[in-house]
Coordinates of C-alpha atoms in Angstrom, one line a residue:
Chain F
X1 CA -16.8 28.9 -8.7
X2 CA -17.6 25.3 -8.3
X3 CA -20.1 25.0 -10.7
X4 CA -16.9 26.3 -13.3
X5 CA -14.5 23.6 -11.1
X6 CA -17.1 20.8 -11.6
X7 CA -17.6 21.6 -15.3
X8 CA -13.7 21.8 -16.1
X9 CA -13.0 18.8 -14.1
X10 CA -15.8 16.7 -16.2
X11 CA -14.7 18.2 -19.6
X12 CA -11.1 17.0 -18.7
X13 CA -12.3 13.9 -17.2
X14 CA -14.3 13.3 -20.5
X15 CA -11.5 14.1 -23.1
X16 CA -9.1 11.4 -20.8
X17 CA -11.9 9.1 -21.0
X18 CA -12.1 9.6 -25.1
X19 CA -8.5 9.4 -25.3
X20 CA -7.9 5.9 -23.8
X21 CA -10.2 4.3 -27.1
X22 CA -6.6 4.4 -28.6
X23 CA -4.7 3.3 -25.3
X24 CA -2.9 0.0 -25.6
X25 CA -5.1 -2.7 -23.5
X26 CA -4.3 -3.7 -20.0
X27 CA -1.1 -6.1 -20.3
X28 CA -0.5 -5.9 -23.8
X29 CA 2.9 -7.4 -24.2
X30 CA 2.9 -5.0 -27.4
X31 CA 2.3 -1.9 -25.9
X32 CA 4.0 1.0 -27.3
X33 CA 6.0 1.8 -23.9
X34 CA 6.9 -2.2 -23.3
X35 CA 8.6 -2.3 -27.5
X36 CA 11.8 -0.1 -27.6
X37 CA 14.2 1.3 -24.9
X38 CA 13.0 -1.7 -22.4
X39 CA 13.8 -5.1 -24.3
X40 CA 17.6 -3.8 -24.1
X41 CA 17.7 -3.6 -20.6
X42 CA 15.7 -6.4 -19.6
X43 CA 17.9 -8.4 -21.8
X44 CA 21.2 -6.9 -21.4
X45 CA 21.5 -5.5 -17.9
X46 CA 22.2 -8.7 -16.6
X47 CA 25.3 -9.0 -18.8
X48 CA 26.8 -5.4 -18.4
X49 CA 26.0 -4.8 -14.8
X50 CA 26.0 -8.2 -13.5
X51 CA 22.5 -6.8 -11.0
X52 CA 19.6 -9.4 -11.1
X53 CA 17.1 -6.8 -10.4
X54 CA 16.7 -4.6 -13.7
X55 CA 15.1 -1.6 -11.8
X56 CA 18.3 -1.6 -9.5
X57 CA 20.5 -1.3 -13.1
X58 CA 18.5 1.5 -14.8
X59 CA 18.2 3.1 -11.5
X60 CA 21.6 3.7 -10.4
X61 CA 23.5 2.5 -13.7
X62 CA 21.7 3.3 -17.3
X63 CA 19.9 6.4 -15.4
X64 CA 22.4 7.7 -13.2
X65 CA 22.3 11.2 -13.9
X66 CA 18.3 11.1 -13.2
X67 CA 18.7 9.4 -9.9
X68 CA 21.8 11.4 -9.1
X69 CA 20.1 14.8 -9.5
X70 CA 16.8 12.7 -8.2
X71 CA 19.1 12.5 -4.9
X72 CA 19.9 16.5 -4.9
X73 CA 16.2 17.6 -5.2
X74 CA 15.2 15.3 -2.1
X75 CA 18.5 17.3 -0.2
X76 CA 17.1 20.4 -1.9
X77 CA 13.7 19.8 -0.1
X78 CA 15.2 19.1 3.1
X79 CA 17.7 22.5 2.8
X80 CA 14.2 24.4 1.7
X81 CA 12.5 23.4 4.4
X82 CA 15.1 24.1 7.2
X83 CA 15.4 27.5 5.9
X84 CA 11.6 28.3 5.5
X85 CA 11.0 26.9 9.2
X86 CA 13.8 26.8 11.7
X87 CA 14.1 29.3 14.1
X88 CA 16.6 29.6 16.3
X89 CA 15.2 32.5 19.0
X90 CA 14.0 30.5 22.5
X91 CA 11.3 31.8 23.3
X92 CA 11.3 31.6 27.3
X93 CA 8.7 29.4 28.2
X94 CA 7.1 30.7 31.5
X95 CA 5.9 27.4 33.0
X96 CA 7.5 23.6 32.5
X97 CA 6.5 20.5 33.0
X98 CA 8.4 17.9 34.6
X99 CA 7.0 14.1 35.5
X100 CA 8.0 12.4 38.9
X101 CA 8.9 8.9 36.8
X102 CA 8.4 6.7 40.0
X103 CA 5.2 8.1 40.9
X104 CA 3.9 9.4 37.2
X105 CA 2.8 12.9 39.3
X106 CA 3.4 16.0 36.9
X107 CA 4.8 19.1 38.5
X108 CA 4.0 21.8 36.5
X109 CA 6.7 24.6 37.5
X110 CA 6.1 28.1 37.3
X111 CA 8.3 30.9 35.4
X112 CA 11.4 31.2 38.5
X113 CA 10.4 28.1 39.7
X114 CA 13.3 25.6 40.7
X115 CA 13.4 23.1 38.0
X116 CA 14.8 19.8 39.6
X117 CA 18.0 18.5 38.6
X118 CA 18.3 14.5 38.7
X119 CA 17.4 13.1 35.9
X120 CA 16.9 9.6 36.7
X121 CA 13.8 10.8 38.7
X122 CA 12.6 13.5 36.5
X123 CA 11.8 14.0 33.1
X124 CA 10.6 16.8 31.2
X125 CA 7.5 16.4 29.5
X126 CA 5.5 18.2 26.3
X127 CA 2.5 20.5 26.7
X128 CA 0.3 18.7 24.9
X129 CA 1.5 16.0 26.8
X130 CA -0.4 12.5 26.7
X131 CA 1.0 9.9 28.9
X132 CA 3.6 7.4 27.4
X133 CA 2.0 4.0 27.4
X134 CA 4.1 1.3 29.0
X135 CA 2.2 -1.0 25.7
X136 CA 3.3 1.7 23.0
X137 CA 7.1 2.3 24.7
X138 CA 8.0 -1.7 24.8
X139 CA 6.5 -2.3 21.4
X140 CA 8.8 0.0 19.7
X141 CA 11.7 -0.7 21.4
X142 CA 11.4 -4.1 20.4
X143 CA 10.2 -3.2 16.5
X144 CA 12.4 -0.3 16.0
X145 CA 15.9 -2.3 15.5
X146 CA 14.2 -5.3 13.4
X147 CA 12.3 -2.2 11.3
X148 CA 16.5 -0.7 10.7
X149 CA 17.6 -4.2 10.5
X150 CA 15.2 -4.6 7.3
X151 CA 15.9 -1.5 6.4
X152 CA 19.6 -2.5 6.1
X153 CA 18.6 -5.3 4.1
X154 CA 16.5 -3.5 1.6
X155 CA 19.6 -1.5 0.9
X156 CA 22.0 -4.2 0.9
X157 CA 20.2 -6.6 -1.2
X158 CA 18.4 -4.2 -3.7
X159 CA 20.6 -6.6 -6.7
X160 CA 18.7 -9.5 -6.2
X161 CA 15.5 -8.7 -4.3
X162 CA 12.9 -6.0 -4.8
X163 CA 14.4 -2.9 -2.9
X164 CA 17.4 0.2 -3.1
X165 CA 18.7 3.2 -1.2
X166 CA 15.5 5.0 -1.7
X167 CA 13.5 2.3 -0.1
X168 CA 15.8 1.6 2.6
X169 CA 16.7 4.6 3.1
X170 CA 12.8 5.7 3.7
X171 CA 12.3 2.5 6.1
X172 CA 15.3 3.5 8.1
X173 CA 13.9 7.2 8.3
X174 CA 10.8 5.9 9.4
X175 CA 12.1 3.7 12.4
X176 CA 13.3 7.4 13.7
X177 CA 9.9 9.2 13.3
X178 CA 8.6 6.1 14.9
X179 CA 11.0 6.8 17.4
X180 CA 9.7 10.4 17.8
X181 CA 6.1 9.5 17.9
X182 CA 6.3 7.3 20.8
X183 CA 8.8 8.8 22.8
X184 CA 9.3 12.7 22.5
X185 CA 11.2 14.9 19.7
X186 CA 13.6 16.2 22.5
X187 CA 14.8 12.4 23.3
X188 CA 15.2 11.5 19.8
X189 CA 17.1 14.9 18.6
X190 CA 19.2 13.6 21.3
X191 CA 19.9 10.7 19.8
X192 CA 20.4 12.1 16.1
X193 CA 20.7 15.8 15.9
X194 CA 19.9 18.1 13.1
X195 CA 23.4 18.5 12.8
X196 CA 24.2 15.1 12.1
X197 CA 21.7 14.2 9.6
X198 CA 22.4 17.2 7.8
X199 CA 25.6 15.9 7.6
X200 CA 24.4 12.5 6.5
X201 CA 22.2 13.9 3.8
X202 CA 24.9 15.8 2.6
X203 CA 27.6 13.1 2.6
X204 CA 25.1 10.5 0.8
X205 CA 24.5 13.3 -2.1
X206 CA 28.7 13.7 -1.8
X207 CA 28.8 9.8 -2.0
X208 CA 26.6 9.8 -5.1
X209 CA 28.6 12.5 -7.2
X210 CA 32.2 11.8 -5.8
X211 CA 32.0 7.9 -7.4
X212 CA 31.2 9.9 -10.4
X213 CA 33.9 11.7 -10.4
X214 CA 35.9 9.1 -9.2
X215 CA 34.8 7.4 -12.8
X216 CA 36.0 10.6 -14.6
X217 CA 39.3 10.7 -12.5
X218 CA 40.1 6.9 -13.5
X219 CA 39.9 7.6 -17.3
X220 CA 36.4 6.9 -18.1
X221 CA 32.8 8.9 -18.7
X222 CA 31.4 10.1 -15.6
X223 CA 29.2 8.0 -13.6
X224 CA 30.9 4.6 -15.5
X225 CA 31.6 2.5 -13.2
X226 CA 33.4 0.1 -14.9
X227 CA 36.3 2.5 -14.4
X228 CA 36.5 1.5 -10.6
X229 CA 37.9 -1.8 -11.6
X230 CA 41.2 -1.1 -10.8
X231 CA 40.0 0.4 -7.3
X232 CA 38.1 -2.6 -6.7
X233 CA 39.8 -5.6 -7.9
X234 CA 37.4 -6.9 -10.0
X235 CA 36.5 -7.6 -13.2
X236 CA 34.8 -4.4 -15.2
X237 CA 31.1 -6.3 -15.0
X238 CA 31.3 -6.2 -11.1
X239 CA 33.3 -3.2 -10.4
X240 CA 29.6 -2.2 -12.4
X241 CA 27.5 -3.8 -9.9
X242 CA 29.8 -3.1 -6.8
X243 CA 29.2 0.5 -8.3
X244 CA 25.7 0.6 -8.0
X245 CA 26.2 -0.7 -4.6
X246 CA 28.1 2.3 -3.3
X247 CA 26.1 4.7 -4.8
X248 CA 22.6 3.0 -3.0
X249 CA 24.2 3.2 -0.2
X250 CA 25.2 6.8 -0.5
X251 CA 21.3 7.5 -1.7
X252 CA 20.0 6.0 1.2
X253 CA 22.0 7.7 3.6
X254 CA 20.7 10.9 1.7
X255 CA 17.0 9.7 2.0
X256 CA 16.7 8.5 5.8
X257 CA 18.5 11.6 6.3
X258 CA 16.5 14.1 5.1
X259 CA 13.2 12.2 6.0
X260 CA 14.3 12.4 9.9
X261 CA 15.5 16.2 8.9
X262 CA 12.0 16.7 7.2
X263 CA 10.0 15.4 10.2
X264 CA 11.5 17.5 12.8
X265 CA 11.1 20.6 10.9
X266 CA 7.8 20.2 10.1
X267 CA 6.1 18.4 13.1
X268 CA 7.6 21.0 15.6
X269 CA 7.2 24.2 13.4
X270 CA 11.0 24.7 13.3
X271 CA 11.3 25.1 17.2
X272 CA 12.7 21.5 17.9
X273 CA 11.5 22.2 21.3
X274 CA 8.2 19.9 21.7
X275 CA 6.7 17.5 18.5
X276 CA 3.4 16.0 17.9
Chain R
X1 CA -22.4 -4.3 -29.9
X2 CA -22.7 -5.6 -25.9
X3 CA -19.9 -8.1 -26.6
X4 CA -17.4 -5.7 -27.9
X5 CA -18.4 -2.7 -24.9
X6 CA -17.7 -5.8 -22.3
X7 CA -14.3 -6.4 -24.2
X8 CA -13.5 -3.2 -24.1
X9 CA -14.4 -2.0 -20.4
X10 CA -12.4 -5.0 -19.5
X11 CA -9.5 -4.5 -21.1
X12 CA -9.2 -0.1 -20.7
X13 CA -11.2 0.1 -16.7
X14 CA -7.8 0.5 -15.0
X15 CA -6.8 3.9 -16.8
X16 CA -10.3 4.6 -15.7
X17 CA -10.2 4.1 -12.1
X18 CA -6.6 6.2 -12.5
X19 CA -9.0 9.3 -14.4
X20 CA -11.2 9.6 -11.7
X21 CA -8.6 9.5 -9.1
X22 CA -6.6 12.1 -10.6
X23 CA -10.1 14.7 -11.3
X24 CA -10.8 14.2 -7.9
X25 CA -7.6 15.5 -7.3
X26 CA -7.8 18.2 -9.7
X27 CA -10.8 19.6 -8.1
X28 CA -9.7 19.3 -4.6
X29 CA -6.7 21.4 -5.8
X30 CA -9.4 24.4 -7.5
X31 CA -12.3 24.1 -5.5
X32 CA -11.1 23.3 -1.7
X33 CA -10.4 26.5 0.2
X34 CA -8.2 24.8 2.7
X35 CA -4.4 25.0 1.6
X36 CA -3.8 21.5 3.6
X37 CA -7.0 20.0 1.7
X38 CA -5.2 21.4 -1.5
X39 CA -2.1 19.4 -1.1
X40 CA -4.0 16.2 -0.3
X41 CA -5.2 17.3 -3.6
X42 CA -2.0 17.4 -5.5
X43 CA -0.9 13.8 -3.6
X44 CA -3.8 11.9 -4.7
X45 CA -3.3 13.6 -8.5
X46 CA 0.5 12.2 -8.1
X47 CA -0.3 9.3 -6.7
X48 CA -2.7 8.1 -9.8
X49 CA -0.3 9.9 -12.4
X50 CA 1.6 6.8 -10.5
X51 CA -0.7 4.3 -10.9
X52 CA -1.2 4.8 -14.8
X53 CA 3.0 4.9 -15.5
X54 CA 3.0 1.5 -13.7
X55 CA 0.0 -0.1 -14.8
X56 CA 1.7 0.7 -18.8
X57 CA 4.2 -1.3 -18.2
X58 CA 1.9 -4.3 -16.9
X59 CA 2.8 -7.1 -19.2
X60 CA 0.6 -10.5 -19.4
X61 CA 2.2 -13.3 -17.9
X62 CA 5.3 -11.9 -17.0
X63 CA 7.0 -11.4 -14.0
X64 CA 8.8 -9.0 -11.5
X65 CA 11.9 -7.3 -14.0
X66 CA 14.4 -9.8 -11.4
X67 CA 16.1 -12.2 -13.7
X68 CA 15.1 -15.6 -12.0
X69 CA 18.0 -17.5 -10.6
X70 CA 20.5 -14.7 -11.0
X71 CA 23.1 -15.1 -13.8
X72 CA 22.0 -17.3 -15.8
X73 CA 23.0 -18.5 -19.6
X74 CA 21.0 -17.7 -22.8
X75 CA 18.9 -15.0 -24.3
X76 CA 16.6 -13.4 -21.9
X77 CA 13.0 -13.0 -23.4
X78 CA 11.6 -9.7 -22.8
X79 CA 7.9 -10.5 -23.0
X80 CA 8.5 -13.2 -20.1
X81 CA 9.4 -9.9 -17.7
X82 CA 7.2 -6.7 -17.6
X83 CA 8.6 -3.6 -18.3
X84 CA 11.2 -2.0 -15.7
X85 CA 11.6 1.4 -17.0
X86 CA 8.4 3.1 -15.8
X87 CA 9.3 1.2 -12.2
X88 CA 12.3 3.6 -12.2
X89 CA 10.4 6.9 -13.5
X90 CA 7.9 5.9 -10.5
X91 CA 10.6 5.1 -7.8
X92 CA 12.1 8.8 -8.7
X93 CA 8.5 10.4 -8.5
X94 CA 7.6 9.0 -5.3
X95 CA 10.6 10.5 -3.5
X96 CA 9.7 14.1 -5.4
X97 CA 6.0 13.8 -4.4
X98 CA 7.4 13.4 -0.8
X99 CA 9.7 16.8 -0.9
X100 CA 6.8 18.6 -3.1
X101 CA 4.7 17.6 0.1
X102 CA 7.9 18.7 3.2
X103 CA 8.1 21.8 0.8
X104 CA 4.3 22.4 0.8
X105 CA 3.8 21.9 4.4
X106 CA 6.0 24.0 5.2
X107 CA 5.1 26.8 3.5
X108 CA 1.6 26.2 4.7
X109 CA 3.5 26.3 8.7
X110 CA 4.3 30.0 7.5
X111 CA 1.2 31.1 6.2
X112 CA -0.2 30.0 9.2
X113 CA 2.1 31.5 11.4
X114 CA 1.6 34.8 9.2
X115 CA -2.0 35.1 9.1
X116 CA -3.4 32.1 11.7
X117 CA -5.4 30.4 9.4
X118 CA -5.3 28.0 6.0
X119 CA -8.2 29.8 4.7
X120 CA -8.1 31.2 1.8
X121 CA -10.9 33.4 1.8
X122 CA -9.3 34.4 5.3
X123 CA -6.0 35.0 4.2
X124 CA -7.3 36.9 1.1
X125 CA -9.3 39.1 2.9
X126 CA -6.2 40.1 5.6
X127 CA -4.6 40.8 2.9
X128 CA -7.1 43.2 1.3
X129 CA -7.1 45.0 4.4
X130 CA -3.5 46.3 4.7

């Protein structure tokens, strides 16, 4: 079996290697991929859009139907994954843990046990429980909010700078599984439950098609949205860029999202009771 | 003869380095018998399928595809940016390579809660047996 792996992986290997004799060179400005559809949009999607950053234009402008349906396959994933994982049966867990926060001692109470009830002395604790260090808790409380407060700016200035919903979005997803690393799942499910980023996924995916729609409604091809310059007050050049602005947004609402959604399927099996 | 090989490795090594990444990710994907060794697999193939789509559009002196100082007057010269198209095709297949991989992990949570293992030999033989 590997000897037949090995000798199909070199044979493929080998034909690649033969085949990029007729490859353009590294950085030819007359590459075959650099000479047809891209010249129009590097020179033009300042003028129709008004957007700075060409990527941002194609993106969410020239390629909208791609990024729109790009934005329904990552809400797919997160849908896919809740239904092959989540489980909704508790199992009764016959001993929990609880840790004494002004002493740090763990009671470990049995199945019947009395579990205590103030919760400014006691909190419950994982398993697989390794102690929260004091180092790792202030360190992301203070880099969590400047990580979302980026991640706000990615989104917001994806016209000019190099960013977008999908980075943003994946930054601001991030700051939450940080948040879940270094606290507990529990606490931050707390904070953002399934339900609600369900929600948000769905509504950034709703956000996405309804200005599409919203184009079609106001006379015009869907996903134009020079349409929206009656709804915006602008000119039809900005109502474009304002356009693409909305629908970033509404991408990376979708994205952060279904990362968080993602990560607390995956990381506690479906259970949501106890993460990594 | 030499001269022209130099040339030549100098100006093609980057598909190269993106052929080796993506065999070894082929034959993690055949050979490995470990389904979460299989997907690290498929990410490194994706990630140099990656690689190659944005090294194309590498353009000599040129720049980001940002048009400097925003708004600005005259014709826009294409060579002096490099090409923004395969950016985008990237951007899109990043954020599929990340729900193939939620997708693929959690199927591999359910064999594993099926059959308690990622082995394949294991999981072939459990099978064999009912």
């Amino acid at each position: 079996m590997k000897t037949v792996a090995i000798l199909t992986v070199c044979l493929c290997g080998s034909l690649f290697l033969f085949c990029t004799m007729e490859f353009p060179n590294w950085g030819d400005p007359a590459a075959p991929a650099s000479m047809h559809l891209s010249p129009y949009f590097i020179q033009n999607a300042e003028k129709d859009a008004a957007v700075p950053n060409i990527v941002t234009a194609v993106l969410a402008d020239y390629r909208g139907y791609d990024t729109m349906f790009e934005t329904a396959v990552i809400f797919a994933a997160g849908l896919a994954c809740f239904f092959l994982l989540r489980t909704f049966t508790r199992k009764r867990r016959n001993e929990r843990l609880f840790r004494h926060i002004p002493t740090g001692i763990v009671l470990n109470i049995k199945a019947g046990g009395k579990i205590p009830d103030d919760p400014s002395k006691f909190e419950r604790i994982d398993s697989h429980w390794t102690p929260n260090d004091l180092i790792i808790k202030t360190t992301c409380r203070l880099i969590i909010p400047s990580i979302q407060l980026f991640a706000l700016y990615v989104i917001a200035h994806g016209h000019h700078s190099p960013g977008g919903g999908f980075q943003g979005g994946v930054i601001l997803g991030a700051s939450f599984i940080l948040l879940a690393i270094s606290t507990d799942l529990r606490s931050t499910v707390r904070r953002l439950s399934e339900r609600t980023s369900a929600i948000m996924a769905s509504a950034g995916v709703l956000i996405y098609a309804g200005t599409g729609l919203l184009c079609l409604l106001l006379g015009s091809v869907f996903l134009d949205y020079g349409a929206l310059a009656p709804v915006l007050r602008s000119g039809s050049v900005m109502a474009r860029s304002h356009g693409i602005l909305i629908v970033e947004i509404g991408v990376g609402l979708a994205v952060m999202a279904v990362m968080i959604w993602l990560y607390y399927n995956i990381s506690s099996a479906g259970k949501h009771d106890e993460g990594l | 003869m030499m001269n022209d090989l130099i040339t030549m490795i100098a100006a093609k090594y980057n598909y190269w380095a993106f052929i080796v990444l993506m065999m070894i990710g082929l034959y993690a994907m055949i050979v490995k018998k470990n389904l979460v060794k299989k997907i690290i697999g498929m990410n490194i193939f994706q990630t140099s399928i990656i690689l190659f789509y944005i090294s194309v559009g590498a353009k000599e002196s040129a720049t980001i595809p940002i048009i400097a100082h925003g708004h600005q007057e005259g014709v826009i010269q294409a060579t002096a940016y490099i090409n923004p198209l395969p950016h985008v095709l990237m951007l899109t297949a990043i954020v599929v390579s990340v729900a193939t991989l939620g997708v693929a992990l959690a199927l591999a949570i359910r064999v594993y809660n099926q059959y308690r293992t990622l082995e394949e030999d294991d999981i072939q033989s459990q099978i064999n047996q009912i």
